[in-house]
Tab-separated table of C-alpha atoms in Angstrom:
chain	number	residue	atom	x	y	z
A	284	MET	CA	-132.820	22.587	41.971
A	285	GLU	CA	-136.561	22.303	42.627
A	286	ASN	CA	-136.566	25.672	44.478
A	287	LEU	CA	-134.853	27.582	41.650
A	288	PRO	CA	-136.880	30.001	39.503
A	289	PRO	CA	-138.404	28.637	36.253
A	290	GLY	CA	-135.945	28.459	33.355
A	291	TYR	CA	-132.918	28.482	35.676
A	292	PHE	CA	-130.652	25.508	36.266
A	293	GLN	CA	-127.338	24.951	37.972
A	294	VAL	CA	-124.480	23.982	35.666
A	295	PRO	CA	-123.253	20.592	36.934
A	296	GLN	CA	-119.547	20.219	37.554
A	297	PRO	CA	-117.362	17.088	37.759
A	298	ILE	CA	-116.710	17.593	41.460
A	299	ARG	CA	-117.482	14.985	44.099
A	300	GLY	CA	-118.534	15.819	47.628
A	301	ASP	CA	-115.107	14.811	48.955
A	302	GLY	CA	-113.474	17.469	46.755
A	303	ALA	CA	-112.275	15.128	44.013
A	304	GLY	CA	-112.456	16.559	40.497
A	305	GLY	CA	-112.621	20.165	39.372
A	306	VAL	CA	-114.567	22.733	37.353
A	307	ASP	CA	-115.022	22.008	33.636
A	308	LYS	CA	-114.322	25.342	31.897
A	309	GLY	CA	-113.995	24.019	28.363
A	310	PRO	CA	-116.543	23.416	25.598
A	311	ARG	CA	-119.220	21.020	26.800
A	312	ASP	CA	-122.772	19.784	26.308
A	313	VAL	CA	-124.377	20.913	29.564
A	314	MET	CA	-127.772	19.415	28.725
A	315	ARG	CA	-126.148	16.023	28.188
A	316	ASP	CA	-124.293	16.323	31.485
A	317	LEU	CA	-127.578	17.098	33.234
A	318	GLU	CA	-129.033	13.881	31.800
A	319	ASN	CA	-126.038	11.808	32.940
A	320	PRO	CA	-125.125	12.943	36.455
A	321	ASP	CA	-123.651	9.570	37.421
A	322	MET	CA	-121.301	9.585	34.441
A	323	LEU	CA	-120.184	13.184	35.106
A	324	VAL	CA	-119.660	12.435	38.810
A	325	PRO	CA	-119.339	8.656	39.187
A	326	PRO	CA	-120.052	7.113	42.606
A	327	THR	CA	-116.893	6.377	44.581
A	328	THR	CA	-117.707	2.666	44.210
A	329	ASP	CA	-117.260	2.849	40.405
A	330	ALA	CA	-113.885	1.535	39.279
A	331	GLY	CA	-112.064	0.110	36.278
A	332	LEU	CA	-113.033	0.116	32.610
A	333	ILE	CA	-116.411	-1.202	31.449
A	334	PRO	CA	-117.681	-0.606	27.893
A	335	ASN	CA	-120.612	1.708	27.226
A	336	LEU	CA	-123.888	0.051	28.312
A	337	ARG	CA	-126.321	2.765	27.219
A	338	TYR	CA	-127.576	4.167	23.912
A	339	SER	CA	-130.597	6.319	23.144
A	340	PHE	CA	-132.931	5.871	20.195
A	341	SER	CA	-132.843	9.689	20.024
A	342	ASP	CA	-129.234	9.410	18.804
A	343	THR	CA	-130.022	7.011	15.954
A	344	HIS	CA	-130.650	7.538	12.244
A	345	MET	CA	-134.325	7.873	11.255
A	346	THR	CA	-135.587	6.085	8.122
A	347	LEU	CA	-138.634	8.016	6.872
A	348	ASN	CA	-141.168	6.536	4.452
A	349	GLN	CA	-144.658	7.301	3.242
A	350	GLY	CA	-146.558	5.299	5.847
A	351	GLY	CA	-144.200	5.509	8.794
A	352	TRP	CA	-140.650	5.570	10.143
A	353	SER	CA	-138.089	3.342	11.837
A	354	ARG	CA	-134.793	3.594	13.718
A	355	GLU	CA	-132.584	0.865	15.133
A	356	ILE	CA	-129.891	0.038	17.680
A	357	THR	CA	-127.476	-2.746	16.703
A	358	VAL	CA	-123.821	-3.523	17.452
A	359	ARG	CA	-123.084	-0.606	15.151
A	360	GLU	CA	-124.437	1.780	17.816
A	361	LEU	CA	-123.872	-0.329	20.952
A	362	PRO	CA	-120.946	-2.705	20.238
A	363	ILE	CA	-121.310	-4.770	23.413
A	364	ALA	CA	-124.926	-5.728	22.551
A	365	THR	CA	-124.165	-8.865	20.543
A	366	THR	CA	-127.137	-11.034	21.530
A	367	LEU	CA	-130.084	-8.786	20.602
A	368	ALA	CA	-130.839	-5.793	18.368
A	369	GLY	CA	-133.802	-3.426	18.553
A	370	VAL	CA	-135.950	-1.415	16.153
A	371	ASN	CA	-138.357	1.375	17.132
A	372	MET	CA	-141.025	1.695	14.425
A	373	SER	CA	-144.162	3.760	13.834
A	374	LEU	CA	-146.869	3.231	11.221
A	375	THR	CA	-149.490	5.777	10.192
A	376	PRO	CA	-153.168	4.797	9.978
A	377	GLY	CA	-153.080	2.353	7.072
A	378	GLY	CA	-149.252	2.376	6.923
A	379	VAL	CA	-147.805	-1.065	6.105
A	380	ARG	CA	-144.557	-2.802	7.021
A	381	GLU	CA	-144.564	-4.861	3.872
A	382	LEU	CA	-144.747	-8.655	3.534
A	383	HIS	CA	-141.329	-9.939	4.616
A	384	TRP	CA	-139.429	-12.459	6.704
A	385	HIS	CA	-136.181	-12.686	8.668
A	386	GLN	CA	-133.398	-15.131	9.351
A	387	GLN	CA	-133.810	-14.039	12.993
A	388	ALA	CA	-136.685	-14.371	15.459
A	389	GLU	CA	-138.814	-11.214	15.880
A	390	TRP	CA	-140.279	-10.256	19.282
A	391	SER	CA	-142.338	-7.067	19.577
A	392	TYR	CA	-143.973	-4.922	22.272
A	393	MET	CA	-146.756	-2.504	21.293
A	394	LEU	CA	-146.061	0.927	22.777
A	395	LEU	CA	-149.176	2.776	21.604
A	396	GLY	CA	-151.968	2.610	19.046
A	397	HIS	CA	-153.195	-0.493	17.248
A	398	ALA	CA	-151.960	-2.691	14.404
A	399	ARG	CA	-152.985	-5.746	12.417
A	400	ILE	CA	-150.447	-8.537	12.029
A	401	THR	CA	-150.547	-11.466	9.602
A	402	ALA	CA	-148.382	-14.551	9.146
A	403	VAL	CA	-148.253	-17.968	7.475
A	404	ASP	CA	-146.190	-20.870	8.811
A	405	GLN	CA	-144.235	-23.559	6.982
A	406	ASN	CA	-147.282	-25.868	6.945
A	407	GLY	CA	-149.593	-23.368	5.279
A	408	CYS	CA	-151.426	-22.516	8.514
A	409	ASN	CA	-152.209	-18.787	8.695
A	410	PHE	CA	-152.657	-16.146	11.389
A	411	ILE	CA	-154.266	-12.709	11.585
A	412	ALA	CA	-154.781	-10.637	14.735
A	413	ASP	CA	-155.147	-7.081	15.977
A	414	VAL	CA	-152.741	-5.905	18.697
A	415	GLY	CA	-152.829	-2.892	21.028
A	416	PRO	CA	-150.804	-1.284	23.834
A	417	GLY	CA	-149.058	-3.824	26.044
A	418	ASP	CA	-149.504	-6.692	23.571
A	419	LEU	CA	-146.655	-8.806	22.203
A	420	TRP	CA	-146.095	-10.754	19.059
A	421	TYR	CA	-143.402	-13.264	18.183
A	422	PHE	CA	-142.515	-14.652	14.760
A	423	PRO	CA	-139.973	-17.499	14.620
A	424	PRO	CA	-137.108	-17.235	12.109
A	425	GLY	CA	-138.236	-17.665	8.519
A	426	ILE	CA	-141.957	-17.102	9.168
A	427	PRO	CA	-143.361	-14.534	6.640
A	428	HIS	CA	-145.473	-11.760	8.138
A	429	SER	CA	-146.734	-8.175	7.849
A	430	ILE	CA	-147.770	-5.285	10.115
A	431	GLN	CA	-150.311	-2.543	9.346
A	432	GLY	CA	-151.401	0.478	11.379
A	433	LEU	CA	-155.111	0.705	12.184
A	434	GLU	CA	-157.306	3.807	12.681
A	435	ASP	CA	-155.054	5.441	15.297
A	436	GLY	CA	-151.724	4.316	13.837
A	437	CYS	CA	-149.178	2.622	16.065
A	438	GLU	CA	-145.667	2.591	17.503
A	439	PHE	CA	-143.827	-0.508	18.683
A	440	LEU	CA	-140.489	-1.988	19.685
A	441	LEU	CA	-139.055	-4.873	17.655
A	442	VAL	CA	-136.338	-7.086	19.143
A	443	PHE	CA	-134.277	-9.600	17.135
A	444	ASP	CA	-132.093	-12.411	18.461
A	445	ASP	CA	-128.880	-11.194	16.791
A	446	GLY	CA	-127.088	-7.994	17.742
A	447	HIS	CA	-125.782	-7.584	14.181
A	448	PHE	CA	-129.273	-7.632	12.658
A	449	SER	CA	-130.481	-4.604	10.658
A	450	ASP	CA	-134.163	-4.300	9.789
A	451	LEU	CA	-133.207	-2.644	6.507
A	452	ASN	CA	-131.585	-5.912	5.397
A	453	THR	CA	-134.646	-8.146	5.681
A	454	LEU	CA	-136.042	-10.486	3.051
A	455	SER	CA	-138.930	-8.521	1.496
A	456	ILE	CA	-141.464	-9.665	-1.089
A	457	SER	CA	-141.041	-6.501	-3.211
A	458	ASP	CA	-137.251	-6.845	-3.193
A	459	TRP	CA	-137.449	-10.480	-4.303
A	460	PHE	CA	-139.892	-9.670	-7.104
A	461	ALA	CA	-137.666	-6.793	-8.278
A	462	HIS	CA	-134.666	-9.133	-8.554
A	463	THR	CA	-136.398	-12.061	-10.257
A	464	PRO	CA	-136.727	-12.147	-14.065
A	465	LYS	CA	-140.321	-11.495	-15.082
A	466	GLU	CA	-140.389	-14.614	-17.222
A	467	VAL	CA	-139.560	-16.590	-14.084
A	468	LEU	CA	-142.370	-14.860	-12.190
A	469	SER	CA	-144.695	-15.637	-15.099
A	470	ALA	CA	-143.746	-19.314	-15.033
A	471	ASN	CA	-144.015	-19.513	-11.244
A	472	PHE	CA	-147.528	-18.038	-11.006
A	473	GLY	CA	-148.910	-19.120	-14.360
A	474	VAL	CA	-149.870	-15.628	-15.548
A	475	PRO	CA	-148.696	-13.458	-18.476
A	476	ILE	CA	-145.518	-11.387	-18.080
A	477	HIS	CA	-147.498	-8.157	-18.372
A	478	ALA	CA	-149.113	-8.972	-15.001
A	479	PHE	CA	-145.834	-7.750	-13.506
A	480	ASP	CA	-145.532	-4.489	-15.459
A	481	HIS	CA	-146.020	-2.303	-12.407
A	482	ILE	CA	-144.221	-4.164	-9.627
A	483	PRO	CA	-141.821	-2.032	-7.516
A	484	GLY	CA	-138.267	-1.734	-8.777
A	485	GLU	CA	-136.742	-2.021	-5.294
A	486	GLN	CA	-137.586	-2.886	-1.690
A	487	VAL	CA	-140.709	-1.022	-0.523
A	488	TYR	CA	-140.087	-1.556	3.245
A	489	ILE	CA	-142.891	0.740	4.523
A	490	TYR	CA	-145.697	2.199	2.383
A	491	GLN	CA	-148.982	4.053	2.802
A	492	ASP	CA	-152.249	2.191	2.220
A	493	ARG	CA	-155.860	2.582	3.294
A	494	VAL	CA	-156.910	1.655	6.828
A	495	PRO	CA	-158.104	-1.952	6.608
A	496	GLY	CA	-161.678	-2.916	7.389
A	497	PRO	CA	-162.787	-5.058	10.346
A	498	ILE	CA	-160.628	-8.109	10.924
A	499	GLU	CA	-163.473	-10.427	9.874
A	500	SER	CA	-163.471	-8.797	6.430
A	501	GLN	CA	-159.809	-9.786	5.888
A	502	LYS	CA	-159.970	-13.365	7.116
A	503	VAL	CA	-158.465	-15.860	4.676
A	504	GLN	CA	-159.489	-19.491	5.185
A	505	SER	CA	-156.528	-21.870	4.903
A	506	PRO	CA	-157.192	-25.507	3.994
A	507	TYR	CA	-154.633	-26.333	6.692
A	508	GLY	CA	-156.268	-24.226	9.403
A	509	GLU	CA	-154.776	-21.632	11.724
A	510	VAL	CA	-151.319	-21.781	13.312
A	511	PRO	CA	-151.255	-24.287	16.201
A	512	GLN	CA	-149.566	-21.798	18.569
A	513	THR	CA	-150.645	-18.161	18.652
A	514	PHE	CA	-148.102	-15.497	17.692
A	515	LYS	CA	-149.785	-12.967	20.050
A	516	HIS	CA	-149.601	-12.491	23.825
A	517	ARG	CA	-151.283	-9.851	26.005
A	518	LEU	CA	-148.447	-9.008	28.397
A	519	LEU	CA	-149.956	-5.927	30.061
A	520	ALA	CA	-153.168	-7.892	30.722
A	521	GLN	CA	-151.133	-10.586	32.480
A	522	SER	CA	-151.414	-10.667	36.287
A	523	PRO	CA	-148.204	-9.162	37.709
A	524	LEU	CA	-146.040	-10.321	40.547
A	525	LYS	CA	-146.458	-7.445	43.015
A	526	THR	CA	-143.969	-6.571	45.743
A	527	PRO	CA	-143.457	-3.507	47.943
A	528	GLY	CA	-142.123	-0.995	45.429
A	529	GLY	CA	-143.436	-2.258	42.120
A	530	SER	CA	-144.414	-5.163	39.919
A	531	VAL	CA	-143.006	-7.604	37.359
A	532	ARG	CA	-144.667	-9.450	34.466
A	533	ILE	CA	-142.570	-12.295	33.042
A	534	VAL	CA	-143.144	-13.784	29.587
A	535	ASP	CA	-141.223	-16.693	28.110
A	536	SER	CA	-141.927	-20.081	26.540
A	537	THR	CA	-143.739	-21.261	29.682
A	538	ASN	CA	-146.678	-18.868	29.143
A	539	PHE	CA	-146.067	-17.843	25.487
A	540	PRO	CA	-145.018	-21.215	23.988
A	541	ILE	CA	-144.063	-19.958	20.505
A	542	SER	CA	-141.414	-17.620	21.962
A	543	LYS	CA	-138.482	-20.039	21.914
A	544	ASN	CA	-135.655	-17.545	21.359
A	545	ILE	CA	-136.561	-14.495	23.480
A	546	ALA	CA	-137.704	-14.191	27.093
A	547	ALA	CA	-138.647	-10.921	28.783
A	548	ALA	CA	-139.937	-9.128	31.855
A	549	LEU	CA	-141.921	-5.900	32.084
A	550	VAL	CA	-140.782	-4.153	35.269
A	551	GLU	CA	-142.436	-1.303	37.182
A	552	ILE	CA	-140.415	0.482	39.876
A	553	GLU	CA	-142.153	3.044	42.077
A	554	PRO	CA	-140.384	6.246	43.201
A	555	GLY	CA	-138.043	5.335	46.032
A	556	ALA	CA	-137.854	1.679	44.944
A	557	MET	CA	-135.290	-0.395	43.047
A	558	ARG	CA	-134.868	-3.566	41.008
A	559	GLU	CA	-132.928	-5.531	43.592
A	560	LEU	CA	-129.257	-6.532	43.351
A	561	HIS	CA	-129.250	-9.599	41.074
A	562	TRP	CA	-127.832	-11.237	37.959
A	563	HIS	CA	-129.017	-13.480	35.140
A	564	PRO	CA	-127.363	-16.905	34.755
A	565	ASN	CA	-128.558	-17.659	31.215
A	566	ASN	CA	-127.611	-14.744	28.911
A	567	ASP	CA	-126.946	-11.026	28.423
A	568	GLU	CA	-129.784	-8.595	29.201
A	569	TRP	CA	-131.065	-6.029	26.661
A	570	GLN	CA	-133.221	-3.283	28.197
A	571	TYR	CA	-135.668	-0.740	26.818
A	572	TYR	CA	-136.833	2.116	29.066
A	573	LEU	CA	-140.492	3.023	28.585
A	574	GLN	CA	-141.108	5.720	31.199
A	575	GLY	CA	-139.305	7.611	33.957
A	576	LYS	CA	-135.654	7.903	34.977
A	577	GLY	CA	-133.327	5.308	36.438
A	578	ARG	CA	-129.768	4.561	37.469
A	579	MET	CA	-127.956	1.261	37.031
A	580	THR	CA	-124.569	0.115	38.284
A	581	VAL	CA	-123.091	-2.990	36.646
A	582	PHE	CA	-120.435	-4.996	38.517
A	583	THR	CA	-118.273	-7.228	36.311
A	584	GLY	CA	-115.852	-8.598	38.905
A	585	ASN	CA	-112.123	-8.032	39.468
A	586	GLY	CA	-112.817	-4.670	41.125
A	587	THR	CA	-114.732	-3.128	38.202
A	588	ALA	CA	-118.112	-1.374	38.239
A	589	ARG	CA	-119.713	1.474	36.272
A	590	THR	CA	-122.883	3.504	36.720
A	591	PHE	CA	-125.218	4.760	33.967
A	592	ASP	CA	-128.330	6.972	33.928
A	593	TYR	CA	-131.350	6.014	31.795
A	594	ARG	CA	-134.431	7.805	30.533
A	595	ALA	CA	-137.469	6.869	28.439
A	596	GLY	CA	-136.340	5.794	24.952
A	597	ASP	CA	-132.928	4.544	26.113
A	598	VAL	CA	-131.523	1.063	25.612
A	599	GLY	CA	-129.416	-0.524	28.340
A	600	TYR	CA	-127.277	-3.652	28.262
A	601	VAL	CA	-125.939	-5.974	30.961
A	602	PRO	CA	-123.315	-8.641	30.115
A	603	PHE	CA	-124.049	-12.265	31.022
A	604	ALA	CA	-124.067	-13.087	34.754
A	605	THR	CA	-122.826	-9.677	35.908
A	606	GLY	CA	-124.329	-8.136	39.044
A	607	HIS	CA	-126.555	-5.063	38.732
A	608	TYR	CA	-129.546	-3.139	40.056
A	609	ILE	CA	-131.852	-0.448	38.653
A	610	GLU	CA	-132.926	2.411	40.936
A	611	ASN	CA	-135.792	4.816	40.232
A	612	THR	CA	-134.204	8.282	40.364
A	613	GLY	CA	-137.304	10.202	39.286
A	614	THR	CA	-140.625	11.290	40.721
A	615	GLU	CA	-142.829	9.024	38.560
A	616	PRO	CA	-142.908	5.234	38.171
A	617	LEU	CA	-140.034	3.788	36.135
A	618	TRP	CA	-141.127	1.207	33.539
A	619	PHE	CA	-138.729	-0.836	31.424
A	620	LEU	CA	-138.414	-4.126	29.564
A	621	GLU	CA	-135.585	-6.557	30.170
A	622	MET	CA	-135.059	-9.137	27.404
A	623	PHE	CA	-132.869	-12.198	26.878
A	624	LYS	CA	-131.873	-14.485	24.031
A	625	SER	CA	-133.362	-17.511	25.773
A	626	ASP	CA	-136.534	-19.577	26.039
A	627	ARG	CA	-136.727	-18.950	29.807
A	628	PHE	CA	-136.478	-15.949	32.115
A	629	GLN	CA	-133.961	-16.570	34.910
A	630	ASP	CA	-132.455	-14.386	37.611
A	631	VAL	CA	-130.526	-14.897	40.844
A	632	SER	CA	-131.308	-12.684	43.855
A	633	LEU	CA	-128.373	-11.587	46.027
A	634	ASN	CA	-130.686	-11.300	49.045
A	635	GLN	CA	-132.217	-14.758	48.543
A	636	TRP	CA	-128.808	-16.369	47.933
A	637	MET	CA	-127.498	-15.001	51.219
A	638	ALA	CA	-130.676	-15.988	53.086
A	639	LEU	CA	-130.423	-19.599	51.875
A	640	THR	CA	-126.709	-19.938	52.728
A	641	PRO	CA	-125.539	-20.996	56.238
A	642	THR	CA	-125.643	-17.904	58.442
A	643	GLU	CA	-122.169	-18.522	59.921
A	644	LEU	CA	-120.659	-18.601	56.433
A	645	VAL	CA	-122.239	-15.297	55.376
A	646	GLN	CA	-121.237	-13.700	58.686
A	647	SER	CA	-117.584	-14.735	58.453
A	648	ASN	CA	-117.306	-13.896	54.738
A	649	LEU	CA	-118.717	-10.338	54.985
A	650	GLN	CA	-117.994	-9.520	58.645
A	651	VAL	CA	-121.655	-8.559	59.254
A	652	GLY	CA	-123.861	-8.981	62.279
A	653	PRO	CA	-127.468	-9.871	63.178
A	654	GLU	CA	-128.810	-6.520	61.943
A	655	LEU	CA	-128.282	-7.669	58.338
A	656	LEU	CA	-128.458	-11.435	58.799
A	657	GLU	CA	-131.902	-11.348	60.407
A	658	ALA	CA	-133.270	-9.073	57.693
A	659	LEU	CA	-132.389	-11.445	54.822
A	660	ARG	CA	-135.378	-12.751	52.876
A	661	LYS	CA	-135.773	-16.329	51.620
A	662	GLU	CA	-138.521	-15.320	49.177
A	663	LYS	CA	-137.444	-13.445	46.047
A	664	TRP	CA	-138.688	-9.841	45.624
A	665	PRO	CA	-137.564	-8.597	42.195
A	666	VAL	CA	-138.468	-5.013	43.196
A	667	VAL	CA	-137.844	-3.738	46.729
A	668	LYS	CA	-138.765	-0.685	48.793
A	669	TYR	CA	-138.129	-0.313	52.516
A	670	PRO	CA	-139.480	2.711	54.445
A	671	GLY	CA	-136.600	4.864	55.598
A	672	PHE	CA	-134.099	3.180	53.254
A	673	SER	CA	-135.117	4.550	49.870
A	674	TYR	CA	-133.619	7.035	47.418
A	675	TYR	CA	-135.605	10.123	46.423
A	676	PRO	CA	-134.406	12.982	44.172
A	677	LYS	CA	-133.083	15.969	46.095
């Protein structure tokens, strides 16, 4: 297709190279088929029935407010994703995600721009910090907090440790005030009832405010001090594990101690490289694709496997302990996050497992010879790329 004139494309057809399939002459969404070539023409190795493991934020409902917008992917959109839910949110310069808290843990990755976050823990210790691209924050369940866009505004991904969670059903300060009798508010704060004449009549959620001043100008001194464990982590500034073909940055409770419920990895896959064949022994995997194009096949055992195509803005999901890989099918680096409802990141490498198993056993089980057995690697490479054995778009 690269040699075709500008504006021209070939209409893909559900026909495999071996002649299986046939021309689709009926009504169809050709642009969608172009985005999902491995669903239109599945690899011959795909078999059986596996639920949908892909959903795009572009297909979700947008909630628009003065001050920003949000959209979410929960079990409502992706039924198999029971362990985690995600929210994509943007705040204008000065836009505020109001004071609120959740029954779930909140983990966030800053996509672009800058924001100011605040929180207070159960002991009265407080926290305020500015975050930028590649930074994380984590608020444990029940910890009240806020987010505000700075001079350039911001966009970020929020992840919650419950697939049924909806960000529109959080516990917000405005909502609580609106549903508490004013005489109770008066008694609680020790001020006249008329002090509450202008409080909002419903949940504010996101609102427009002025861009805050320097962080020093907003510091509030708590008699109990600051939180003992920071709620912020600079993931992109973290030294990556580099291998031929890409890099991986892992963050969990070992290097971000407050993050007890969610572990993650930021993965970079160069063109022609792949996230190796592996699985995770501790929980389901929730993915968010940041840049590029990729292809993933998930193997669930009993002769079943299914392949999906992913692009920036897509969410992927991999059930607990099922085998999979992610291949870069584009011409630019593929970046994505893989996240788990766990305090630790864990994965098992197919290559390493075979390398650390008696050679005779692997040979007799798979009927393979020295060509493969001598190439097995005892050290784990999460991302792999071998000259002469890589996929590149045609």
